[in-house]
């Protein structure tokens, strides 16, 4: 077979489609017939220096794919499959792989490195292959450079695959020692040094203990800083990548090195090649991210026990940092605004300047204003653009008090530039800056309004005119209009200056959506998004115009459905457009459905809209489904019980949505829509409940479904129970045990990371909402005794939550409400149980004295219900 | 070993409108779920009835209205009732007040099981706050005031808005001279029914919740009338004395006694009692329409189909009958409320029960009246004219006394 494998692997890369297909088919057969032998022969192929490099590479790649997959479910399967393989064969495979590391063929070594890392990722957590790290490091100093390079690369990949807690500190020390020595300037071979530098990037997560040791940390930092000065561009870039990673992982350990790092980065930003300069700027952006997070979390109020301390690195570096960043702004590329993927030093520098402004606030303004004043009127477009961009960048962070006087002067400047500047790039940035002004300095919370009845007309006429400019400028003008409208969100009819121009604004936006070139620069999307925001923020005064928009958007959607025989590119465009139109209709439904008079008139369109949505579902696109689903939820709520007439037609798509495991967002949104339907239809949803409950129960049992969908499913049980009341009886035997086992799992937070804590609380909340709905649903029924057997479990859950002391406010509110619901429905039957429960009383007392208004209200309800239960 | 993508969002809003739509939808769903939950919790489990068709209909004339008997159903929500308009609302609310019986003799365990409080003189009414307005209705269901108030959902004022279901129903007496609503009981609070709660709990809730809302503050733009709580006492000697003679901001019209363990029960109930004498009420003896005490005691009774004259009690007590000929001649109809005077020696007490034997027809009663007199009222008024129940009798019943059943407990000496 050995001979055969080589040929098949080569054939699988043949230019001839037939040969390729046949070869792929054979490989698949081998894999299915005898997996262990197949994998072994692949590893032998990879290890054999007599074989062609192409067959070796593909052999390695197939091995790698047999060990790992992107999709979590598949990945778990592959892990289990590898673990269950025969030990002796696995030992042979691993032997071949390690042997390959000394191959003279770089591609073979590199492929073997990756496969070894994948196997380590599976085996180390199971305490298998304990000798791996030792055997890699045993004679590292005696290795030839190419072997050393492969070994370091393998260690790097391994650190990427394996979690730090499965490698003991002793081995970590040995890895770091080898890696950092490899990075040292004394290492003469630059391939080795590069591999070591890249390996350190992945190994940094293992170095927590070493970073607390001053000597070791100093050594690592010195070697990294020296590597940023290497004559080899790739090494310099990789070293800066390490610095960026260190800035976020070891922020609190950096104080001693900041002076040096500033010099290194400043030199790189000013003199080095772009890939290196970009990393150097990224270092400062990353420090800003850290400090913004710390300041957000703790404010400026640090006490001795604060977990993280802010070192104010940015504030200290400010006088030197800002001029360095301002210089970068002048290094724009022509037409960078037209290239979606563009990322250059000017863009990175401006972005970093914006982060610095957010970090330090007012202090940045006097450092930037001279640059703006000096450059904004210069004949060179680069200077005008840089000045404009600098201004736009610092609008988020400093206080309105500091900015408003400047902005009042700048506003006219920007409006003039947007119309009159000959340079497209300057106009783009001017429009963006206007958007930033409106986003951060305009709105009901501001003391001095930027936009008044006096200047509103001028601003609007500039923006509407710019919406006819080239697509990238028009897109920014739409963005500015978006924030202009948003600022009037809370304004009453009398205080908003928009109503007289409302019709004109809507018309202008619709015109943009129909531009031939609206596909460029995201222009069409921006126009619809702005249209949505304008509608959302409109007042009663303009309700009629909003109403007239409905048939216009419906017609647009209708037109997309009539398109025939589309190319795949056209179909993509059609999907995008349908998504936007469904989104817009959703906003219209919500706006018009929110007030009785407009709702009444709007309902005349309901049949047609629903018909359009159902036709939209014929598309296979997830985003479109999501948008249509959201819109239907809003429509159901606005329609109320009459929505039942659409249920027959809609139900198949509802079920389809609930089955959509792959695109879990669609599934999650569909679950939310079931809730809308419950509230709209109430008991009229009953005929569909068997199907819905079946799907929801299947979803919960599936390990394929993204976990984030599970909490809303539990909440949805509550919605259904509340809608159908005692008819929920037949689902109790399925739903209640699922709730119980989920409740037991959710009592303890399984890990300390924030995301897990948040998820656990969402899960608890969903479970409690389900209980709440079930109890309330049965309240006026004669069958309340059916719930009695479940009551102890529920009370026990509440007891455990109270004991754990780690629930968030939302859970606390829901939990204490459930206690009330239980008492309310079970009445005197419940009072004995509540009396027996360990902590109901304390829990209730704690909630009654809560500062959180919602918790208190919920607790008062519980107290009342319990009191009634006891006296009844 | 790919380091993270360097590119950061450039000249873009941080959040996409699609994400915003998704979040707004989730927010809407969460709010609406909370609303349905609040509505479910507010569904009164008490059995109140109200007309099954709450659509607004043309206003009826009072006379014809009494003949329109609509089917009634078990109410699901007091909120529904608060949406009733016109005549339906009047009829519904007329049945919702708890009406104390008149105290004819002293109930046992007065000191342990009862509260006492002074009854402010004025108009007994139901105050409902909902949907940004407050309405007070008299015992016969007619509207006394429409006004804004600081009660939950009692005014169109942004600050105090809450879920639409957060309505309140208070049992009040409107005291004319200081234009104050004295709250004597709490029936629903923020949508939660207190019908099934004991008086003890209702009074506790009333005292802790009312002040929080600012309803007891002096009148202002969004709060036209002041609300006030009445001091409620345990019915011991001190409490009884305070309620009877203590200084009050209002003029007193007798005392109310509430059994601590009783729920709020609509209609007449012996678990709430009213008592007066000439010292604590200027209305000890009933007055006529001119405000004078008539020479003979007058009673209002309801005429039934069979000519029987009955009280408003459930079941009604029969106090005599009219013959068909008289009914026809006088143009009376079943359901009419008729006024009679009790002649001297026209009543007697047999086995502790009052019987009327000689009454004289005076005429139809005032149209505003919704009910006939209750048996206990007739009895109390009769007793008031002959051998009234005195304060001394009440005090005597709660004198500390040593019961023979009481065991003397051993006391451990600690020396």
PDB file of N, CA, C and O in Angstrom, chain B residues 8 18 63 71 79 81 84 92 269 327 340-341 372 383 405:
ATOM      1  N   UNK B   8      -8.376  47.656  13.198  1.00  0.00           N
ATOM      2  CA  UNK B   8      -9.452  48.035  14.101  1.00  0.00           C
ATOM      3  C   UNK B   8     -10.520  48.743  13.289  1.00  0.00           C
ATOM      4  O   UNK B   8     -10.243  49.193  12.179  1.00  0.00           O
ATOM      5  N   UNK B  18     -28.065  46.446  12.454  1.00  0.00           N
ATOM      6  CA  UNK B  18     -28.724  45.144  12.593  1.00  0.00           C
ATOM      7  C   UNK B  18     -28.623  44.666  14.042  1.00  0.00           C
ATOM      8  O   UNK B  18     -29.594  44.179  14.616  1.00  0.00           O
ATOM      9  N   UNK B  63     -83.416  55.025  35.661  1.00  0.00           N
ATOM     10  CA  UNK B  63     -84.602  54.187  35.859  1.00  0.00           C
ATOM     11  C   UNK B  63     -84.523  52.933  34.986  1.00  0.00           C
ATOM     12  O   UNK B  63     -84.668  51.829  35.463  1.00  0.00           O
ATOM     13  N   UNK B  71     -75.708  39.536  32.063  1.00  0.00           N
ATOM     14  CA  UNK B  71     -75.068  38.360  32.630  1.00  0.00           C
ATOM     15  C   UNK B  71     -73.733  38.762  33.272  1.00  0.00           C
ATOM     16  O   UNK B  71     -73.031  39.612  32.753  1.00  0.00           O
ATOM     17  N   UNK B  79     -58.479  45.156  36.844  1.00  0.00           N
ATOM     18  CA  UNK B  79     -58.065  46.149  35.858  1.00  0.00           C
ATOM     19  C   UNK B  79     -59.139  46.306  34.793  1.00  0.00           C
ATOM     20  O   UNK B  79     -59.468  47.398  34.372  1.00  0.00           O
ATOM     21  N   UNK B  81     -62.197  45.896  35.168  1.00  0.00           N
ATOM     22  CA  UNK B  81     -63.299  46.648  35.747  1.00  0.00           C
ATOM     23  C   UNK B  81     -62.986  48.135  35.760  1.00  0.00           C
ATOM     24  O   UNK B  81     -63.860  48.969  35.536  1.00  0.00           O
ATOM     25  N   UNK B  84     -64.142  50.013  32.898  1.00  0.00           N
ATOM     26  CA  UNK B  84     -65.577  50.166  32.658  1.00  0.00           C
ATOM     27  C   UNK B  84     -65.947  51.630  32.628  1.00  0.00           C
ATOM     28  O   UNK B  84     -65.330  52.455  33.273  1.00  0.00           O
ATOM     29  N   UNK B  92     -70.846  48.242  38.925  1.00  0.00           N
ATOM     30  CA  UNK B  92     -69.798  47.352  39.393  1.00  0.00           C
ATOM     31  C   UNK B  92     -69.224  47.836  40.711  1.00  0.00           C
ATOM     32  O   UNK B  92     -69.118  47.098  41.677  1.00  0.00           O
ATOM     33  N   UNK B 269     -70.599  42.745  56.196  1.00  0.00           N
ATOM     34  CA  UNK B 269     -69.850  41.708  56.902  1.00  0.00           C
ATOM     35  C   UNK B 269     -69.867  41.975  58.402  1.00  0.00           C
ATOM     36  O   UNK B 269     -69.735  43.119  58.833  1.00  0.00           O
ATOM     37  N   UNK B 327     -99.329  48.016  46.007  1.00  0.00           N
ATOM     38  CA  UNK B 327     -98.172  48.139  45.124  1.00  0.00           C
ATOM     39  C   UNK B 327     -98.607  48.694  43.784  1.00  0.00           C
ATOM     40  O   UNK B 327     -98.018  49.642  43.243  1.00  0.00           O
ATOM     41  N   UNK B 340     -89.952  53.786  55.101  1.00  0.00           N
ATOM     42  CA  UNK B 340     -91.051  53.563  56.066  1.00  0.00           C
ATOM     43  C   UNK B 340     -90.670  54.214  57.386  1.00  0.00           C
ATOM     44  O   UNK B 340     -89.484  54.323  57.720  1.00  0.00           O
ATOM     45  N   UNK B 341     -91.689  54.641  58.125  1.00  0.00           N
ATOM     46  CA  UNK B 341     -91.456  55.130  59.499  1.00  0.00           C
ATOM     47  C   UNK B 341     -91.954  54.060  60.464  1.00  0.00           C
ATOM     48  O   UNK B 341     -92.954  53.397  60.196  1.00  0.00           O
ATOM     49  N   UNK B 372     -80.918  49.108  50.132  1.00  0.00           N
ATOM     50  CA  UNK B 372     -81.810  49.231  51.290  1.00  0.00           C
ATOM     51  C   UNK B 372     -80.945  49.275  52.555  1.00  0.00           C
ATOM     52  O   UNK B 372     -79.739  49.042  52.507  1.00  0.00           O
ATOM     53  N   UNK B 383     -82.066  50.531  68.709  1.00  0.00           N
ATOM     54  CA  UNK B 383     -81.442  50.503  70.033  1.00  0.00           C
ATOM     55  C   UNK B 383     -81.035  51.903  70.459  1.00  0.00           C
ATOM     56  O   UNK B 383     -81.192  52.295  71.622  1.00  0.00           O
ATOM     57  N   UNK B 405     -59.992  29.426  83.590  1.00  0.00           N
ATOM     58  CA  UNK B 405     -59.264  28.395  82.843  1.00  0.00           C
ATOM     59  C   UNK B 405     -57.754  28.635  82.878  1.00  0.00           C
ATOM     60  O   UNK B 405     -56.975  27.737  82.640  1.00  0.00           O
TER      61      UNK B 405
END
